[in-house]
Amino acid sequence: MDIQKVKVLLTKAEIEAKVKELAQMLSRDYSGKNPLFVCVLKGAAVFLCDLIRHMDINLEVDFMAVSSYGNSTTSSGVVRILKDLEYSIEDRHVIIVEDIIDTGLTLDYLRENLLSRRPASLKIVALLDKPERRTVEIEADYRGFCIPDEFVVGYGLDFKENFRNLPDVCVLLEFG
Ligand code: IMP
Ligand code: MG
């Protein structure tokens, strides 16, 4: 791992405290509703695993994988579903779990797609948000951190599939 290529933006401890806070809010808001957490693979997997372990209510998880047509650092808004949900979400309380909202195009597509399946409710929890980059109107209902317009890796986020295992969220200094 070329550690020298990254600079820590959010430490493991800061992330853990924030994830706990989000989990408490979600536990309070979804108590008795048996919500379904829809994790957007692969980036949000680390976040999901930590989030649900801080929750003390009945809940279920499912996974979706999407790929956005575009290059490795920008998305085009045209999204292809690589892996769909296992079960119907009709009449379920659904929470999309995302690692980061950048342009918002991926989440905008996902939201419309899932809404067409008639869930009882649909909310978004995102660990990171880069509001400066937004091209469509979409906000997280539960948001961890607002970060500047820099490419970040770690805590599940990748650059060309690397760096997902870093415990901190780091800014990538060198692309290559
Ligand atoms: P959007 O469609 O532009 O909002 O892009 C969302 C997706 O792009 C996220 O789910 C990430 O997979 C990826 N992405 C956006 N910004 C970053 C970043 O800074 N680091 C790593 N992945 C990112
Ligand atoms: Mg992602």
GROMACS .gro file of N, CA and C in nm, residues 6-7 21 26 161:
model
   15
    6VAL      N    1  -0.142   0.938   0.026
    6VAL     CA    2  -0.267   0.988   0.084
    6VAL      C    3  -0.245   1.077   0.205
    7LYS      N    4  -0.344   1.163   0.231
    7LYS     CA    5  -0.340   1.251   0.348
    7LYS      C    6  -0.471   1.231   0.424
   21GLU      N    7  -2.351   0.813   1.596
   21GLU     CA    8  -2.454   0.917   1.603
   21GLU      C    9  -2.565   0.888   1.499
   26LEU      N   10  -3.108   0.668   1.348
   26LEU     CA   11  -3.184   0.570   1.270
   26LEU      C   12  -3.259   0.473   1.362
  161GLU      N   13  -1.022   0.048  -0.745
  161GLU     CA   14  -1.035  -0.070  -0.657
  161GLU      C   15  -0.933  -0.078  -0.543
   0.00000   0.00000   0.00000
